[in-house]
Amino acid sequence: MVQLTQRPENFFQFVCILLMNVLCAQSYGMFVATLADTIQSAQRLSAFLIIVLMLFGGFYLNLSSIWPGFQFIEVFSFIQYCFTALCINEFAGLKFACDAGQDSTYCLVTGEQVLTQAGMSGRTVAGEIGKLFALAVLFRILAYLLLRFKGKRLCSCIES
């Protein structure tokens, strides 16, 4: 109906990408939960950070049009890695037909042209999944370290 790529390997890559996204989102949630002192502050902080990560996730801004001063935020956007991997999984190798008489500057003929226009050329699904995994591990390590630090502070308050 929507003419998505119908190869089994693309479907299994799609599932793998979404599972890695869920793992990374859970790790992000644990990190924010350990960062905040109360549930209310964790909810506010998480909402703010998710909006920032969504802005730099590739949905609303072309990845190549981000001002260099803010490009470091893109590194921590697990949404961007998931979106990029899903786009590559879907568009790589596709061919499109343009209508007769349509201006060729606005008609993209290949999936690679779509990826290049979105600033995603030169990336791979495996690379983006690896980045998602690395970010999930980073968030979990940071959450662990915060728990260790806050746990010592909390224990000293209890003992007094």
PDB file of C-alpha atoms in Angstrom:
ATOM      1  CA  MET A   1       0.000   0.000   0.000  1.00  0.00           C
ATOM      2  CA  VAL A   2       2.743   2.506   0.899  1.00  0.00           C
ATOM      3  CA  GLN A   3       5.407   0.766  -1.203  1.00  0.00           C
ATOM      4  CA  LEU A   4       7.919   0.188   1.567  1.00  0.00           C
ATOM      5  CA  THR A   5      10.898  -2.017   0.825  1.00  0.00           C
ATOM      6  CA  GLN A   6       9.597  -5.570   1.027  1.00  0.00           C
ATOM      7  CA  ARG A   7      12.802  -7.570   1.461  1.00  0.00           C
ATOM      8  CA  PRO A   8      13.010  -9.772   4.594  1.00  0.00           C
ATOM      9  CA  GLU A   9      16.465  -8.463   5.523  1.00  0.00           C
ATOM     10  CA  ASN A  10      15.106  -4.902   5.597  1.00  0.00           C
ATOM     11  CA  PHE A  11      12.286  -5.993   7.899  1.00  0.00           C
ATOM     12  CA  PHE A  12      14.689  -7.680  10.332  1.00  0.00           C
ATOM     13  CA  GLN A  13      17.003  -4.652  10.257  1.00  0.00           C
ATOM     14  CA  PHE A  14      13.942  -2.484  10.972  1.00  0.00           C
ATOM     15  CA  VAL A  15      13.095  -4.603  14.044  1.00  0.00           C
ATOM     16  CA  CYS A  16      16.729  -4.536  15.218  1.00  0.00           C
ATOM     17  CA  ILE A  17      16.889  -0.746  14.849  1.00  0.00           C
ATOM     18  CA  LEU A  18      13.703  -0.287  16.865  1.00  0.00           C
ATOM     19  CA  LEU A  19      14.905  -2.663  19.595  1.00  0.00           C
ATOM     20  CA  MET A  20      18.170  -0.731  19.886  1.00  0.00           C
ATOM     21  CA  ASN A  21      16.162   2.495  20.055  1.00  0.00           C
ATOM     22  CA  VAL A  22      14.094   1.084  22.938  1.00  0.00           C
ATOM     23  CA  LEU A  23      17.273  -0.036  24.742  1.00  0.00           C
ATOM     24  CA  CYS A  24      18.802   3.415  24.303  1.00  0.00           C
ATOM     25  CA  ALA A  25      15.610   5.177  25.440  1.00  0.00           C
ATOM     26  CA  GLN A  26      15.514   3.021  28.577  1.00  0.00           C
ATOM     27  CA  SER A  27      19.149   3.853  29.280  1.00  0.00           C
ATOM     28  CA  TYR A  28      18.410   7.547  28.772  1.00  0.00           C
ATOM     29  CA  GLY A  29      15.483   7.268  31.201  1.00  0.00           C
ATOM     30  CA  MET A  30      17.672   5.624  33.838  1.00  0.00           C
ATOM     31  CA  PHE A  31      20.300   8.339  33.409  1.00  0.00           C
ATOM     32  CA  VAL A  32      17.777  11.183  33.790  1.00  0.00           C
ATOM     33  CA  ALA A  33      16.121   9.438  36.749  1.00  0.00           C
ATOM     34  CA  THR A  34      19.439   9.198  38.582  1.00  0.00           C
ATOM     35  CA  LEU A  35      20.357  12.763  37.647  1.00  0.00           C
ATOM     36  CA  ALA A  36      17.276  14.297  39.288  1.00  0.00           C
ATOM     37  CA  ASP A  37      16.482  14.344  42.999  1.00  0.00           C
ATOM     38  CA  THR A  38      12.687  14.129  42.720  1.00  0.00           C
ATOM     39  CA  ILE A  39      10.202  12.570  40.336  1.00  0.00           C
ATOM     40  CA  GLN A  40       8.856  15.981  39.344  1.00  0.00           C
ATOM     41  CA  SER A  41      12.297  17.350  38.474  1.00  0.00           C
ATOM     42  CA  ALA A  42      13.098  14.172  36.530  1.00  0.00           C
ATOM     43  CA  GLN A  43       9.914  14.596  34.489  1.00  0.00           C
ATOM     44  CA  ARG A  44      10.687  18.234  33.708  1.00  0.00           C
ATOM     45  CA  LEU A  45      14.317  17.521  32.859  1.00  0.00           C
ATOM     46  CA  SER A  46      13.432  14.533  30.721  1.00  0.00           C
ATOM     47  CA  ALA A  47      10.799  16.455  28.758  1.00  0.00           C
ATOM     48  CA  PHE A  48      13.223  19.324  28.115  1.00  0.00           C
ATOM     49  CA  LEU A  49      16.059  17.031  27.034  1.00  0.00           C
ATOM     50  CA  ILE A  50      13.826  14.900  24.798  1.00  0.00           C
ATOM     51  CA  ILE A  51      12.588  18.019  22.988  1.00  0.00           C
ATOM     52  CA  VAL A  52      16.191  19.135  22.419  1.00  0.00           C
ATOM     53  CA  LEU A  53      17.145  15.648  21.182  1.00  0.00           C
ATOM     54  CA  MET A  54      14.104  15.598  18.883  1.00  0.00           C
ATOM     55  CA  LEU A  55      15.056  18.967  17.384  1.00  0.00           C
ATOM     56  CA  PHE A  56      18.489  17.592  16.558  1.00  0.00           C
ATOM     57  CA  GLY A  57      17.124  14.174  15.558  1.00  0.00           C
ATOM     58  CA  GLY A  58      16.807  14.878  11.845  1.00  0.00           C
ATOM     59  CA  PHE A  59      13.015  15.240  11.748  1.00  0.00           C
ATOM     60  CA  TYR A  60      12.834  19.020  11.941  1.00  0.00           C
ATOM     61  CA  LEU A  61      16.324  20.118  10.969  1.00  0.00           C
ATOM     62  CA  ASN A  62      18.431  18.858   8.122  1.00  0.00           C
ATOM     63  CA  LEU A  63      21.463  17.299   9.791  1.00  0.00           C
ATOM     64  CA  SER A  64      23.875  19.250   7.592  1.00  0.00           C
ATOM     65  CA  SER A  65      22.204  22.616   8.359  1.00  0.00           C
ATOM     66  CA  ILE A  66      22.898  22.619  12.111  1.00  0.00           C
ATOM     67  CA  TRP A  67      24.993  25.544  13.335  1.00  0.00           C
ATOM     68  CA  PRO A  68      28.490  24.294  14.298  1.00  0.00           C
ATOM     69  CA  GLY A  69      28.109  25.579  17.865  1.00  0.00           C
ATOM     70  CA  PHE A  70      25.237  23.152  18.456  1.00  0.00           C
ATOM     71  CA  GLN A  71      26.593  20.142  16.560  1.00  0.00           C
ATOM     72  CA  PHE A  72      27.761  18.459  19.762  1.00  0.00           C
ATOM     73  CA  ILE A  73      24.089  17.915  20.728  1.00  0.00           C
ATOM     74  CA  GLU A  74      23.653  15.709  17.664  1.00  0.00           C
ATOM     75  CA  VAL A  75      26.134  13.221  19.142  1.00  0.00           C
ATOM     76  CA  PHE A  76      23.852  12.505  22.127  1.00  0.00           C
ATOM     77  CA  SER A  77      20.626  12.269  20.100  1.00  0.00           C
ATOM     78  CA  PHE A  78      19.671   8.603  20.024  1.00  0.00           C
ATOM     79  CA  ILE A  79      16.598   9.727  18.066  1.00  0.00           C
ATOM     80  CA  GLN A  80      18.858  10.945  15.274  1.00  0.00           C
ATOM     81  CA  TYR A  81      20.733   7.639  15.060  1.00  0.00           C
ATOM     82  CA  CYS A  82      17.485   5.681  14.948  1.00  0.00           C
ATOM     83  CA  PHE A  83      15.947   7.990  12.329  1.00  0.00           C
ATOM     84  CA  THR A  84      19.076   7.852  10.174  1.00  0.00           C
ATOM     85  CA  ALA A  85      19.275   4.050  10.374  1.00  0.00           C
ATOM     86  CA  LEU A  86      15.585   3.707   9.476  1.00  0.00           C
ATOM     87  CA  CYS A  87      15.977   6.086   6.513  1.00  0.00           C
ATOM     88  CA  ILE A  88      19.022   4.237   5.211  1.00  0.00           C
ATOM     89  CA  ASN A  89      17.249   0.905   5.688  1.00  0.00           C
ATOM     90  CA  GLU A  90      14.274   2.139   3.687  1.00  0.00           C
ATOM     91  CA  PHE A  91      15.792   4.321   0.961  1.00  0.00           C
ATOM     92  CA  ALA A  92      19.098   2.631   0.087  1.00  0.00           C
ATOM     93  CA  GLY A  93      18.830   1.027  -3.333  1.00  0.00           C
ATOM     94  CA  LEU A  94      15.377   2.380  -4.221  1.00  0.00           C
ATOM     95  CA  LYS A  95      14.537   3.815  -7.626  1.00  0.00           C
ATOM     96  CA  PHE A  96      11.715   6.299  -8.198  1.00  0.00           C
ATOM     97  CA  ALA A  97       9.868   7.320 -11.336  1.00  0.00           C
ATOM     98  CA  CYS A  98       9.241  10.976 -12.066  1.00  0.00           C
ATOM     99  CA  ASP A  99       6.070  12.157 -13.780  1.00  0.00           C
ATOM    100  CA  ALA A 100       6.434  13.262 -17.390  1.00  0.00           C
ATOM    101  CA  GLY A 101       6.976  16.993 -17.568  1.00  0.00           C
ATOM    102  CA  GLN A 102       8.042  17.274 -13.929  1.00  0.00           C
ATOM    103  CA  ASP A 103      11.042  19.505 -13.272  1.00  0.00           C
ATOM    104  CA  SER A 104      14.060  17.221 -12.811  1.00  0.00           C
ATOM    105  CA  THR A 105      15.549  19.465 -10.098  1.00  0.00           C
ATOM    106  CA  TYR A 106      12.661  18.584  -7.761  1.00  0.00           C
ATOM    107  CA  CYS A 107      12.359  14.920  -8.676  1.00  0.00           C
ATOM    108  CA  LEU A 108      14.676  12.583  -6.823  1.00  0.00           C
ATOM    109  CA  VAL A 109      15.284   9.431  -8.860  1.00  0.00           C
ATOM    110  CA  THR A 110      17.162   7.273  -6.329  1.00  0.00           C
ATOM    111  CA  GLY A 111      17.022   6.613  -2.629  1.00  0.00           C
ATOM    112  CA  GLU A 112      20.639   7.717  -2.364  1.00  0.00           C
ATOM    113  CA  GLN A 113      19.630  11.182  -3.586  1.00  0.00           C
ATOM    114  CA  VAL A 114      17.008  11.322  -0.837  1.00  0.00           C
ATOM    115  CA  LEU A 115      19.633  10.366   1.763  1.00  0.00           C
ATOM    116  CA  THR A 116      22.116  12.912   0.410  1.00  0.00           C
ATOM    117  CA  GLN A 117      19.492  15.675   0.510  1.00  0.00           C
ATOM    118  CA  ALA A 118      18.721  14.753   4.133  1.00  0.00           C
ATOM    119  CA  GLY A 119      22.443  14.896   5.032  1.00  0.00           C
ATOM    120  CA  MET A 120      22.702  11.135   5.633  1.00  0.00           C
ATOM    121  CA  SER A 121      25.078  10.101   2.865  1.00  0.00           C
ATOM    122  CA  GLY A 122      28.110   8.045   3.806  1.00  0.00           C
ATOM    123  CA  ARG A 123      26.420   6.404   6.798  1.00  0.00           C
ATOM    124  CA  THR A 124      25.433   2.748   7.224  1.00  0.00           C
ATOM    125  CA  VAL A 125      22.742   0.913   9.159  1.00  0.00           C
ATOM    126  CA  ALA A 126      25.383  -1.064  11.065  1.00  0.00           C
ATOM    127  CA  GLY A 127      27.236   2.112  11.991  1.00  0.00           C
ATOM    128  CA  GLU A 128      24.081   3.761  13.311  1.00  0.00           C
ATOM    129  CA  ILE A 129      23.120   0.637  15.295  1.00  0.00           C
ATOM    130  CA  GLY A 130      26.642   0.635  16.758  1.00  0.00           C
ATOM    131  CA  LYS A 131      26.238   4.269  17.782  1.00  0.00           C
ATOM    132  CA  LEU A 132      22.886   3.453  19.420  1.00  0.00           C
ATOM    133  CA  PHE A 133      24.515   0.615  21.359  1.00  0.00           C
ATOM    134  CA  ALA A 134      27.449   2.798  22.423  1.00  0.00           C
ATOM    135  CA  LEU A 135      25.089   5.552  23.562  1.00  0.00           C
ATOM    136  CA  ALA A 136      22.990   3.034  25.537  1.00  0.00           C
ATOM    137  CA  VAL A 137      26.140   1.788  27.281  1.00  0.00           C
ATOM    138  CA  LEU A 138      27.272   5.372  27.958  1.00  0.00           C
ATOM    139  CA  PHE A 139      23.921   6.337  29.499  1.00  0.00           C
ATOM    140  CA  ARG A 140      23.962   3.212  31.692  1.00  0.00           C
ATOM    141  CA  ILE A 141      27.541   3.837  32.865  1.00  0.00           C
ATOM    142  CA  LEU A 142      26.689   7.462  33.675  1.00  0.00           C
ATOM    143  CA  ALA A 143      23.571   6.319  35.563  1.00  0.00           C
ATOM    144  CA  TYR A 144      25.676   3.830  37.533  1.00  0.00           C
ATOM    145  CA  LEU A 145      28.272   6.466  38.400  1.00  0.00           C
ATOM    146  CA  LEU A 146      25.577   8.903  39.497  1.00  0.00           C
ATOM    147  CA  LEU A 147      24.023   6.230  41.697  1.00  0.00           C
ATOM    148  CA  ARG A 148      27.405   5.477  43.244  1.00  0.00           C
ATOM    149  CA  PHE A 149      28.053   9.167  43.914  1.00  0.00           C
ATOM    150  CA  LYS A 150      24.566   9.913  45.226  1.00  0.00           C
ATOM    151  CA  GLY A 151      24.512   6.656  47.185  1.00  0.00           C
ATOM    152  CA  LYS A 152      27.603   7.678  49.168  1.00  0.00           C
ATOM    153  CA  ARG A 153      26.088  11.087  49.861  1.00  0.00           C
ATOM    154  CA  LEU A 154      22.799   9.498  50.937  1.00  0.00           C
ATOM    155  CA  CYS A 155      24.561   6.942  53.139  1.00  0.00           C
ATOM    156  CA  SER A 156      26.499   9.658  54.951  1.00  0.00           C
ATOM    157  CA  CYS A 157      23.217  11.486  55.672  1.00  0.00           C
ATOM    158  CA  ILE A 158      21.583   8.345  57.026  1.00  0.00           C
ATOM    159  CA  GLU A 159      24.503   7.451  59.293  1.00  0.00           C
ATOM    160  CA  SER A 160      24.557  10.906  60.926  1.00  0.00           C
TER     161      SER A 160
END
